[in-house]
Short mmCIF file of N, CA, C and O in Angstrom, two decimals:
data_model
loop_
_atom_site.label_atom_id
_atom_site.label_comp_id
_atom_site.label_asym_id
_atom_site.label_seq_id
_atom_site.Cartn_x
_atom_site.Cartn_y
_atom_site.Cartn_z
N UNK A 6 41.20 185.53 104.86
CA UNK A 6 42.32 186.19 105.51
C UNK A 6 41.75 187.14 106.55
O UNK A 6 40.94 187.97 106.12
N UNK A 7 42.09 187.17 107.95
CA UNK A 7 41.28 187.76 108.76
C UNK A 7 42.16 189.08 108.54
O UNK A 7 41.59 189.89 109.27
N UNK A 8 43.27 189.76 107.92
CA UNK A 8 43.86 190.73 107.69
C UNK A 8 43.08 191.63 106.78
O UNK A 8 42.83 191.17 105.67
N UNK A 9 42.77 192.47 106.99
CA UNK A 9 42.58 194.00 105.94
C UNK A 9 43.99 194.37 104.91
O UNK A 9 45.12 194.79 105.19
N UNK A 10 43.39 194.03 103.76
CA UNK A 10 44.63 194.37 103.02
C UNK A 10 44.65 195.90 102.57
O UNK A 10 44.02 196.12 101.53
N UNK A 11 45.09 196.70 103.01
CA UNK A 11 44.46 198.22 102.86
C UNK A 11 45.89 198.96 102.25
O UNK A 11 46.11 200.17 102.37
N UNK A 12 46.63 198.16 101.71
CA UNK A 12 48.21 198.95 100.97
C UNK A 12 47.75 199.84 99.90
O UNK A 12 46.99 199.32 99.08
N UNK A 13 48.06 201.08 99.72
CA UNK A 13 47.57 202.30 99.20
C UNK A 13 49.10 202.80 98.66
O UNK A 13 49.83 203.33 99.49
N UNK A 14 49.53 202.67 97.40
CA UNK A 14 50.45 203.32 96.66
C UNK A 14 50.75 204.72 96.42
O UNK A 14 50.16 205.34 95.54
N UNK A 15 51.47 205.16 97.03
CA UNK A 15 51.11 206.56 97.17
C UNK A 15 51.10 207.34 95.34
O UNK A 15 50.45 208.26 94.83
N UNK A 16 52.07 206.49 94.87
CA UNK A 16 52.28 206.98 93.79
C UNK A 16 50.71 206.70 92.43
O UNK A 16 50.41 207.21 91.35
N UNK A 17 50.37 206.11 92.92
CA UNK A 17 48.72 205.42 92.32
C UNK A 17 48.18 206.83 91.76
O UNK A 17 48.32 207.85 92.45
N UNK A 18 47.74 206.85 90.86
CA UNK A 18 46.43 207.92 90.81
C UNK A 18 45.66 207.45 90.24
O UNK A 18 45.61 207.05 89.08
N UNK A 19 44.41 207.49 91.70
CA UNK A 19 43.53 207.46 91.21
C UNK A 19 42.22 208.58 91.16
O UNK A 19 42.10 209.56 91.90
N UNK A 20 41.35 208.19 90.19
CA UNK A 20 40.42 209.15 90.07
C UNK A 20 39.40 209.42 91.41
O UNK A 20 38.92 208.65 92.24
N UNK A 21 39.32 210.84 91.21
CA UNK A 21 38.45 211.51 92.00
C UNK A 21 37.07 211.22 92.38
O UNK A 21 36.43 211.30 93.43
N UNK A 22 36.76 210.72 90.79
CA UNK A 22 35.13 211.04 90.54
C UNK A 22 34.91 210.09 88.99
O UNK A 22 35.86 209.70 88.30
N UNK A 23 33.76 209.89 88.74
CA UNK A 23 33.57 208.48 88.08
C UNK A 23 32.61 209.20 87.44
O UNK A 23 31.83 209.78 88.19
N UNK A 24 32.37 209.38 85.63
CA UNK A 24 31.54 210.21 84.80
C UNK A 24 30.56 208.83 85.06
O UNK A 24 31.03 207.70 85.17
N UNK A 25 29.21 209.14 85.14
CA UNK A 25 28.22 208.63 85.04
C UNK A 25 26.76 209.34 83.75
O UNK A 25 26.61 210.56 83.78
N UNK A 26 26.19 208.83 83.13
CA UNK A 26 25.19 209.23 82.30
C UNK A 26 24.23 208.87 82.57
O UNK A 26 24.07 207.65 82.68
N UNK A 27 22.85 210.02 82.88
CA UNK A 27 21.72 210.02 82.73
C UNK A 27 20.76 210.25 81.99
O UNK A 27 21.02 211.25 81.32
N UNK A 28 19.87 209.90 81.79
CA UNK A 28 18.94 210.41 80.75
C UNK A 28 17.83 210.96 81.61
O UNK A 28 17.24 210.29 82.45
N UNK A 29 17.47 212.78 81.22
CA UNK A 29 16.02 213.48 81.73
C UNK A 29 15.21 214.09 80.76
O UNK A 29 15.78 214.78 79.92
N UNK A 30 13.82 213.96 80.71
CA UNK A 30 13.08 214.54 80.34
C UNK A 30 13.54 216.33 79.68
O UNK A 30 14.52 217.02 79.96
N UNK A 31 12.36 216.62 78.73
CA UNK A 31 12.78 218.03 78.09
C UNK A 31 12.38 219.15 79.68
O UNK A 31 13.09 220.12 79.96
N UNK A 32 11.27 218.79 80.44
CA UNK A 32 11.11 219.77 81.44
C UNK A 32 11.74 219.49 82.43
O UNK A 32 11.69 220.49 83.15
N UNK A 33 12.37 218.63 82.96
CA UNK A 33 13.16 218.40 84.22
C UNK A 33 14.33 219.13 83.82
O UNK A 33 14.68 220.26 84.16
N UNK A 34 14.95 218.21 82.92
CA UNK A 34 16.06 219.76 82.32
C UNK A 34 15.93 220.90 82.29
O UNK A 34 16.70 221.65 82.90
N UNK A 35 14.70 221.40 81.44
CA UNK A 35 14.42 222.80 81.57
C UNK A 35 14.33 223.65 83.17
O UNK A 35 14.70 224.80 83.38
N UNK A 36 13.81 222.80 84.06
CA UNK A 36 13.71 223.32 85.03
C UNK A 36 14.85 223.07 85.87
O UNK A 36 14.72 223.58 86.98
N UNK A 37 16.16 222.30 85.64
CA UNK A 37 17.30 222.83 86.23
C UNK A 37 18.32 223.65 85.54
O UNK A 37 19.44 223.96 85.97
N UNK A 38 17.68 224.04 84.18
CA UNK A 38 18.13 224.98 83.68
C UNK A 38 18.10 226.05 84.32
O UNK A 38 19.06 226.70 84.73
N UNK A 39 16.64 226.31 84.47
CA UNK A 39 15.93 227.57 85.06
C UNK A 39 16.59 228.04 86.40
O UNK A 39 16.81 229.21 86.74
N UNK A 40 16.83 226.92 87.08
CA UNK A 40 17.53 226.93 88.64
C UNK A 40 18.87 227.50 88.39
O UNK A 40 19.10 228.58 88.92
N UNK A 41 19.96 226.88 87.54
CA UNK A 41 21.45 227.76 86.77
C UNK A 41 21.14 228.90 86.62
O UNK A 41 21.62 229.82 87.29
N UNK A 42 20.23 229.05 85.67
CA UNK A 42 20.33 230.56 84.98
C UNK A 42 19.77 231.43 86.08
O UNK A 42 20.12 232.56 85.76
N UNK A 43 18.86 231.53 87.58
CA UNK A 43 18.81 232.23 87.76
C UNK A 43 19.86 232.33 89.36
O UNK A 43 19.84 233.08 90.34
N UNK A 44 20.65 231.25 88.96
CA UNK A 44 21.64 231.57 90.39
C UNK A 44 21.97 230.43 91.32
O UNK A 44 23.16 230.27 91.61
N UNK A 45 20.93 229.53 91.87
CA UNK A 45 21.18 228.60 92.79
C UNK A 45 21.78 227.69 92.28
O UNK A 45 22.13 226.94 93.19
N UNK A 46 22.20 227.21 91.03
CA UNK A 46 23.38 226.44 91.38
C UNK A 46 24.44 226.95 90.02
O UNK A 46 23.90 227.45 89.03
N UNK A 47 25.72 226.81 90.07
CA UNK A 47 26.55 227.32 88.72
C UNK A 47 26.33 226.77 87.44
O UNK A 47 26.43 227.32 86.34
N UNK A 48 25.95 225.34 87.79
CA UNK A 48 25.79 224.38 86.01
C UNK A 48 24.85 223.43 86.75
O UNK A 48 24.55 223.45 87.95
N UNK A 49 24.39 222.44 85.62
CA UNK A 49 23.81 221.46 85.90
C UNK A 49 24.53 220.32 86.80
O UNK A 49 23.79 219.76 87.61
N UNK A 50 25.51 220.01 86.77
CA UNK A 50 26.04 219.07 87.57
C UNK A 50 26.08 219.90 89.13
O UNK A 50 25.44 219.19 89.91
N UNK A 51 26.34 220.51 89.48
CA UNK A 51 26.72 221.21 90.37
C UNK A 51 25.06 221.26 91.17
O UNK A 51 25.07 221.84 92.26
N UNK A 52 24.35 220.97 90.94
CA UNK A 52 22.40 220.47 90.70
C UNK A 52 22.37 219.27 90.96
O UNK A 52 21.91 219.03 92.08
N UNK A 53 22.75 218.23 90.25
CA UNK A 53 22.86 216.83 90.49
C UNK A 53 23.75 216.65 91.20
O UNK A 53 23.48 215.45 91.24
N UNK A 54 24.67 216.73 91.88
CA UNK A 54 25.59 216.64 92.55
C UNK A 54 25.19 216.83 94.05
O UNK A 54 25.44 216.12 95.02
N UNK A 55 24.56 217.91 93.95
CA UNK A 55 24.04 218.37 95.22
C UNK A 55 22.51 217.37 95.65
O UNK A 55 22.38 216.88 96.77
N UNK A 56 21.69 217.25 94.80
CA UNK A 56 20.28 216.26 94.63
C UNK A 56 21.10 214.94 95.07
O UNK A 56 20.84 214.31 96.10
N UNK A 57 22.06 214.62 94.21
CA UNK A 57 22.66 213.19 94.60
C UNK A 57 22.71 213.08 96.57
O UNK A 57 21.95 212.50 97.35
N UNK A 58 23.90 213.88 96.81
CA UNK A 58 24.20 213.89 98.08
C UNK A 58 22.89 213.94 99.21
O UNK A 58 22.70 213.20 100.17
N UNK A 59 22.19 214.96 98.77
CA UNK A 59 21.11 215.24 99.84
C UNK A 59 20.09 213.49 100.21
O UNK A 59 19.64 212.96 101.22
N UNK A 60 20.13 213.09 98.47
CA UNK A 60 19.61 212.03 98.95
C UNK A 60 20.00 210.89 99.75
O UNK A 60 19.28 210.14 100.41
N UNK A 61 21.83 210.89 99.51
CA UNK A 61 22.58 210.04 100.12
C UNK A 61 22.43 210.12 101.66
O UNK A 61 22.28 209.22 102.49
N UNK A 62 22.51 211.33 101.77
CA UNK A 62 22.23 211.62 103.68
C UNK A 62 21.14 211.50 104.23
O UNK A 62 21.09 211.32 105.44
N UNK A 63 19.92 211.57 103.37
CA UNK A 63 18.30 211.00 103.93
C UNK A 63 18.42 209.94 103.51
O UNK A 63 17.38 209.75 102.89
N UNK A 64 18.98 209.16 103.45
CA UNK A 64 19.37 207.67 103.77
C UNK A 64 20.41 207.19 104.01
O UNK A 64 20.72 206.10 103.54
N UNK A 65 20.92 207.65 104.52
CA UNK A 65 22.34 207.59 105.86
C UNK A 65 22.07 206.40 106.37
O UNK A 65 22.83 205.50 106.00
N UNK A 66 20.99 206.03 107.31
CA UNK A 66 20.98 205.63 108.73
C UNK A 66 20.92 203.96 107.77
O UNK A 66 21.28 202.97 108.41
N UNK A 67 20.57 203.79 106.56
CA UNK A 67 19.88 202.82 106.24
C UNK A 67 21.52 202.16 105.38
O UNK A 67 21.95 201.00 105.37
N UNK A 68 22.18 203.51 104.67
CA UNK A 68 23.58 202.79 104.52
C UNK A 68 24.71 202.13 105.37
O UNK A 68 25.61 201.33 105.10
N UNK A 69 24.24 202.91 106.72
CA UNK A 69 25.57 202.43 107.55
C UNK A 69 25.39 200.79 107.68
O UNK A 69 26.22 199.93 107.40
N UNK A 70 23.99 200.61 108.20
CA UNK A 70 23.13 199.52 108.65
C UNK A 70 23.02 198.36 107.60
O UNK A 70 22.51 197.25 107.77
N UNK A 71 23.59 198.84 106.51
CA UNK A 71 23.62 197.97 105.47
C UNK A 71 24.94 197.44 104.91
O UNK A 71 25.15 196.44 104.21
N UNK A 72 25.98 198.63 105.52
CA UNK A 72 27.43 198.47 105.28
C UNK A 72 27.88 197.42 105.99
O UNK A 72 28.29 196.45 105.37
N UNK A 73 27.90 197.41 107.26
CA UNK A 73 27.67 196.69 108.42
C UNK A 73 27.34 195.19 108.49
O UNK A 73 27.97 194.31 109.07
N UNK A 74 25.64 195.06 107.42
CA UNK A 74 25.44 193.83 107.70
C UNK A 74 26.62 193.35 106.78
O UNK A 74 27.70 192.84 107.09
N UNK A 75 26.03 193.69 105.43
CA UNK A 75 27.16 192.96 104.27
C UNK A 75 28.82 192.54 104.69
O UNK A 75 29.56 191.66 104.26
N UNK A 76 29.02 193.55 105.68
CA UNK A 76 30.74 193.45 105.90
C UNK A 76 31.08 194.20 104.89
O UNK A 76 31.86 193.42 104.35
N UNK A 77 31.09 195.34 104.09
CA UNK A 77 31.55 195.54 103.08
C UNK A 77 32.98 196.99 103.77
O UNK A 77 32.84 197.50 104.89
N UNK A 78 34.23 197.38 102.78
CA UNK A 78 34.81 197.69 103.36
C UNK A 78 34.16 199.18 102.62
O UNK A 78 33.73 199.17 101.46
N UNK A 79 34.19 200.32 103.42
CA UNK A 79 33.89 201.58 103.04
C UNK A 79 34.86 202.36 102.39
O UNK A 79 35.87 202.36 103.10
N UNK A 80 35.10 203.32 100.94
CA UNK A 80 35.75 203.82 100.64
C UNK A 80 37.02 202.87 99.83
O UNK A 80 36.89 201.83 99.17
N UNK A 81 37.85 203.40 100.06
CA UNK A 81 39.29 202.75 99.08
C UNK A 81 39.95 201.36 99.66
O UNK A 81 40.23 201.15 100.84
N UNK A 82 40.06 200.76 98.92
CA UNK A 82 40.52 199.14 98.95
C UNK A 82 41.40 198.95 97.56
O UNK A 82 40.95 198.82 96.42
N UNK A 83 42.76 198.96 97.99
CA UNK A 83 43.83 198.71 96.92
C UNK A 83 44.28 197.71 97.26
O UNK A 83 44.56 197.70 98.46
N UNK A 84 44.63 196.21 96.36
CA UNK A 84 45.33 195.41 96.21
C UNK A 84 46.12 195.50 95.26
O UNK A 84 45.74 195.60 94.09
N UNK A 85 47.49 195.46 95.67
CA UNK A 85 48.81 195.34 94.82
C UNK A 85 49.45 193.66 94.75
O UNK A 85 49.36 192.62 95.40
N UNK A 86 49.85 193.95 94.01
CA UNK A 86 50.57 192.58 93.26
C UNK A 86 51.12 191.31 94.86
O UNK A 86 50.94 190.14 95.19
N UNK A 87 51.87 192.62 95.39
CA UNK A 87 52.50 192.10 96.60
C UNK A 87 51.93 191.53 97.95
O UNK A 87 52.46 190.80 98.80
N UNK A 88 50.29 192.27 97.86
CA UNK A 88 49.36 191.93 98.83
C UNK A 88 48.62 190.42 98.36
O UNK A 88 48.32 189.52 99.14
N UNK A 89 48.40 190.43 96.82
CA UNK A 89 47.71 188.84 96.60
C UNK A 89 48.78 188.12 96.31
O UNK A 89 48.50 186.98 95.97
N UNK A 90 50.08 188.42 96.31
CA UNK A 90 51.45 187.40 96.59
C UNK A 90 51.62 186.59 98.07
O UNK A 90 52.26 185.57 98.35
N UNK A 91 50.88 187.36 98.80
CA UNK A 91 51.26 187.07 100.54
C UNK A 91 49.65 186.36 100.76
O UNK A 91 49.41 185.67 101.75
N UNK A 92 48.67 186.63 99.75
CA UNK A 92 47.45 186.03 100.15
C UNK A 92 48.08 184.25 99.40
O UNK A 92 48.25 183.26 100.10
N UNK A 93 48.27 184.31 98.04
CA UNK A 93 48.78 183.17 97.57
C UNK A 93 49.74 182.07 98.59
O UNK A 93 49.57 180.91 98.94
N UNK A 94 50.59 182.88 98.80
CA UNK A 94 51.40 182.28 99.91
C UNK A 94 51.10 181.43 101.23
O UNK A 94 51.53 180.41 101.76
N UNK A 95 49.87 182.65 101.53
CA UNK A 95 49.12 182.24 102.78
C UNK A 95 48.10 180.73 102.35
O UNK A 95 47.68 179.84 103.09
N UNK A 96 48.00 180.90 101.12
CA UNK A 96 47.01 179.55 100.53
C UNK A 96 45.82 179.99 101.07
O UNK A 96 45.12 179.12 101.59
N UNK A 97 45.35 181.32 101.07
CA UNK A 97 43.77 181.63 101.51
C UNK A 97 43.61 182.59 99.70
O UNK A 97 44.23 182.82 98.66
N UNK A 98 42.39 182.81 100.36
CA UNK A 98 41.72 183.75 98.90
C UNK A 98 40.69 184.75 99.35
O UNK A 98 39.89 184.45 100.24
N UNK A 99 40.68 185.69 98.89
CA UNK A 99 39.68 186.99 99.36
C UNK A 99 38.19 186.96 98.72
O UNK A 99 37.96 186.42 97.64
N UNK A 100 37.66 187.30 99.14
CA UNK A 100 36.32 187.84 99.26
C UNK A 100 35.95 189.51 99.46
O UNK A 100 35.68 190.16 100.47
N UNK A 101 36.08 189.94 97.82
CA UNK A 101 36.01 191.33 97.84
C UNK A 101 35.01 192.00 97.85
O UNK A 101 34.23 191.86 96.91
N UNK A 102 34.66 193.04 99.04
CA UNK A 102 33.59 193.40 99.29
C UNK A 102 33.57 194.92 99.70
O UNK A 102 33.59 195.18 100.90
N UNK A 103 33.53 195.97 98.75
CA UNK A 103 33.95 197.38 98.90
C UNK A 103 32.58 198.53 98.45
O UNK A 103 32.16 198.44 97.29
N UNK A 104 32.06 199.38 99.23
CA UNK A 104 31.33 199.99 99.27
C UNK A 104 32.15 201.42 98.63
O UNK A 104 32.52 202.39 99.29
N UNK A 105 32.32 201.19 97.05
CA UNK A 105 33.25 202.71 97.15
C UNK A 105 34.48 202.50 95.81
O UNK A 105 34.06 202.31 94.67
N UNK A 106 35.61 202.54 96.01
CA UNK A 106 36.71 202.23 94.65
C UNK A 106 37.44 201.28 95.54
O UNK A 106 38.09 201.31 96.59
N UNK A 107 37.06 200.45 94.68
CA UNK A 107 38.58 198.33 94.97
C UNK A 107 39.25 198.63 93.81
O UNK A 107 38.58 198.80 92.79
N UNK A 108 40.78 198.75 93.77
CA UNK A 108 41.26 198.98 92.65
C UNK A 108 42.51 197.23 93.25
O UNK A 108 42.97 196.76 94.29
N UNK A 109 42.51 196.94 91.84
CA UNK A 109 44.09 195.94 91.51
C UNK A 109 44.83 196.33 90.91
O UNK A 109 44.56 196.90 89.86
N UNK A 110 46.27 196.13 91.44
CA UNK A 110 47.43 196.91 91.00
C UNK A 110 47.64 196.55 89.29
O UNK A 110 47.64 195.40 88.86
N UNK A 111 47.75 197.35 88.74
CA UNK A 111 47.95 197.24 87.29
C UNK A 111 49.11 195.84 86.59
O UNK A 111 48.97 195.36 85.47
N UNK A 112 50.11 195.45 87.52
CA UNK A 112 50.94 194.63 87.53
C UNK A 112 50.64 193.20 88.07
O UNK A 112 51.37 192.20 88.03
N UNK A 113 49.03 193.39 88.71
CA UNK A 113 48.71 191.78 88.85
C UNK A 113 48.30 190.89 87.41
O UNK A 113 47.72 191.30 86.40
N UNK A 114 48.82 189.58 87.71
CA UNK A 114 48.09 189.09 86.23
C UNK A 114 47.52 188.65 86.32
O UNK A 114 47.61 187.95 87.33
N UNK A 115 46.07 188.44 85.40
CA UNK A 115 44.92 187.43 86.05
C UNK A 115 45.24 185.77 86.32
O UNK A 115 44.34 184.97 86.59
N UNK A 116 46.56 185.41 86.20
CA UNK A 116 46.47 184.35 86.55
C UNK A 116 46.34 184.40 88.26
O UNK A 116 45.57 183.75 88.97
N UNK A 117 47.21 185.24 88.60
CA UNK A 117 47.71 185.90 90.42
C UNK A 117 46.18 186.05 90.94
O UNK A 117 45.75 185.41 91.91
N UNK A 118 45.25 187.15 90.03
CA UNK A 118 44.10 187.50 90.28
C UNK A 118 43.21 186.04 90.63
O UNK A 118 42.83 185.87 91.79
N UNK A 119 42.87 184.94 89.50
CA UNK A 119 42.38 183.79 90.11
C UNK A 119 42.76 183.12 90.76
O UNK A 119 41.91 182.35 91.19
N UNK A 120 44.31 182.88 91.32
CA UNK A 120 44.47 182.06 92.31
C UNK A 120 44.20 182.39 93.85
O UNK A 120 44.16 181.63 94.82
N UNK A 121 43.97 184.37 93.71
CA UNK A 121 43.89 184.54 95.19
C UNK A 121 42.63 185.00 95.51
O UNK A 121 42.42 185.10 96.72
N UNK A 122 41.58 185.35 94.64
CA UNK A 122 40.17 186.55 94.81
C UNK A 122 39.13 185.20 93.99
O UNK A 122 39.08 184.58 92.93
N UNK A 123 38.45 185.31 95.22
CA UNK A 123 37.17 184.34 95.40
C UNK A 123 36.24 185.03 94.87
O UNK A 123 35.82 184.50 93.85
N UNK A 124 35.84 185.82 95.11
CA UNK A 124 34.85 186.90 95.16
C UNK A 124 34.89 188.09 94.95
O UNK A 124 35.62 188.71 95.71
N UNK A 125 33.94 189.13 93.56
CA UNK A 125 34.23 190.46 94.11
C UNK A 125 33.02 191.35 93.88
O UNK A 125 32.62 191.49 92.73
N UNK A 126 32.40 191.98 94.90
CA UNK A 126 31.28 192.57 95.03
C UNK A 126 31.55 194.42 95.24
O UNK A 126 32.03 194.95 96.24
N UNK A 127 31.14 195.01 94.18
CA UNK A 127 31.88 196.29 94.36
C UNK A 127 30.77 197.13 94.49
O UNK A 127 30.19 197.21 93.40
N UNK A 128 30.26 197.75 95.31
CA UNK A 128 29.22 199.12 94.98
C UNK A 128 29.83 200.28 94.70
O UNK A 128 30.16 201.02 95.62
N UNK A 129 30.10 200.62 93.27
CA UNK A 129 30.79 201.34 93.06
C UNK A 129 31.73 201.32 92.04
O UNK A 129 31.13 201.43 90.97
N UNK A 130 33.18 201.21 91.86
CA UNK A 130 33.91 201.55 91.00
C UNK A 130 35.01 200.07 91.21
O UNK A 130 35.49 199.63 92.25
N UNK A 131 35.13 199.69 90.14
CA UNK A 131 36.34 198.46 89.86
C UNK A 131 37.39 199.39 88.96
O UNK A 131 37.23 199.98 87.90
N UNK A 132 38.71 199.26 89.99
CA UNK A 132 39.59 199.80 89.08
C UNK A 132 40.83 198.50 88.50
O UNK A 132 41.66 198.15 89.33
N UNK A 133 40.87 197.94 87.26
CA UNK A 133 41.85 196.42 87.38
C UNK A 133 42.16 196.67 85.37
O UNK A 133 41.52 197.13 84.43
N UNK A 134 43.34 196.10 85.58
CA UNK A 134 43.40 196.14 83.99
C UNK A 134 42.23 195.23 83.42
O UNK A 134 41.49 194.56 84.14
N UNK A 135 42.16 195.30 82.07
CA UNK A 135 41.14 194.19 81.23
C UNK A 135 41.08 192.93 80.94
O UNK A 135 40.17 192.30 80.40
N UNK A 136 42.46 192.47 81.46
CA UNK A 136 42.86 191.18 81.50
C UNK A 136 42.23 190.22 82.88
O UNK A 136 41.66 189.14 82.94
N UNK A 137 42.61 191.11 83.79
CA UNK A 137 41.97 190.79 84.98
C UNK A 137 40.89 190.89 85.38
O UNK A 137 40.59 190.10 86.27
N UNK A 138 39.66 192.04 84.86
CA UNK A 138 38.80 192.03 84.79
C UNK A 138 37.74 191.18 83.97
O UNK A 138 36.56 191.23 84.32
N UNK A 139 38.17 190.29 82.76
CA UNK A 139 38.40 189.23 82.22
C UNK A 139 38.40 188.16 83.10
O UNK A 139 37.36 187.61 83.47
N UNK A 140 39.45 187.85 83.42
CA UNK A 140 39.35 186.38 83.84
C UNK A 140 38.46 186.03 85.42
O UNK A 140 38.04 185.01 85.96
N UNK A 141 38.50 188.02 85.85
CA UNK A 141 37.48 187.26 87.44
C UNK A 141 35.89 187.65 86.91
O UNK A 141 34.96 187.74 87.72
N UNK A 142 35.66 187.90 85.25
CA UNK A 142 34.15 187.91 84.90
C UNK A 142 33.07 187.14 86.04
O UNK A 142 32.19 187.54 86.80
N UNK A 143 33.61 185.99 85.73
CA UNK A 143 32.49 184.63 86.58
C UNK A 143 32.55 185.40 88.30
O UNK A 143 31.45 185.40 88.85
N UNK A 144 33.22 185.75 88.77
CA UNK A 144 33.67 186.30 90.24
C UNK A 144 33.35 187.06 90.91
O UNK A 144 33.20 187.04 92.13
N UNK A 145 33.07 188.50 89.54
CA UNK A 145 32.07 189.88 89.98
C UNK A 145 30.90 189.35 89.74
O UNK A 145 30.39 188.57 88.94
N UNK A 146 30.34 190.49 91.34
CA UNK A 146 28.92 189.88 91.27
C UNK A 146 28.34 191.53 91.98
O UNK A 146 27.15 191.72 92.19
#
């Protein structure tokens, strides 16, 4: 579909931020302990958070360049029920490719889901009920 399906529910909520778990060493901890307790940052996340980003931007030049080749879409990509109704219709199928949160409307069913999504490549966050995330198993990649 040479269309961007970019329909965004206003009423949707979605999440901000995506809990992730790491595992560190007793002195790496200790030493962003040390960094909290004496001021530069409020908690530990607020440490990683900031480490995360800095690294994200010293490699900027290498994400855009990579966003780009892949085609991938940056940031938020919502498909609703009504958007893979008009892809069905159209008799084409998508190729999902999102650098960021692809969410499917909670009301698609994976039958809707396999007849219209070829493909789905997410860096990042899949938001889809379990049913649907289910049946496009073989699909995410």
């Amino acid at each position: 579909m040479t269309r961007e399906i970019a329909s965004q529910d206003a009423r949707q909520k979605v999440p901000e931020t995506e809990k992730i778990t790491i595992n560190l060493g007793p002195i790496d901890l200790g030493q962003i302990d040390l960094l909290v307790q004496e001021g530069f940052y409020s908690n530990r996340t607020d440490l990683i958070r900031t480490a995360i980003r800095n690294q994200l931007q010293a490699h900027g030049d290498v994400i855009k360049q990579t966003v780009a080749r892949k085609s991938l879409v940056l940031g938020l990509q919502h498909y609703s029920r009504a958007d893979l109704e008009a892809v069905r219709a159209a008799g084409q199928k998508l190729q999902i490719q999102v650098l960021g949160l692809a969410s499917i409307g909670a009301d698609v069913t994976p039958e809707l889901a396999l007849a219209t999504i070829d493909s789905v490549t997410v860096l990042g966050a899949l938001h889809a009920s379990a049913a649907v995330k289910a049946a496009l198993a073989g699909r995410i990649f």
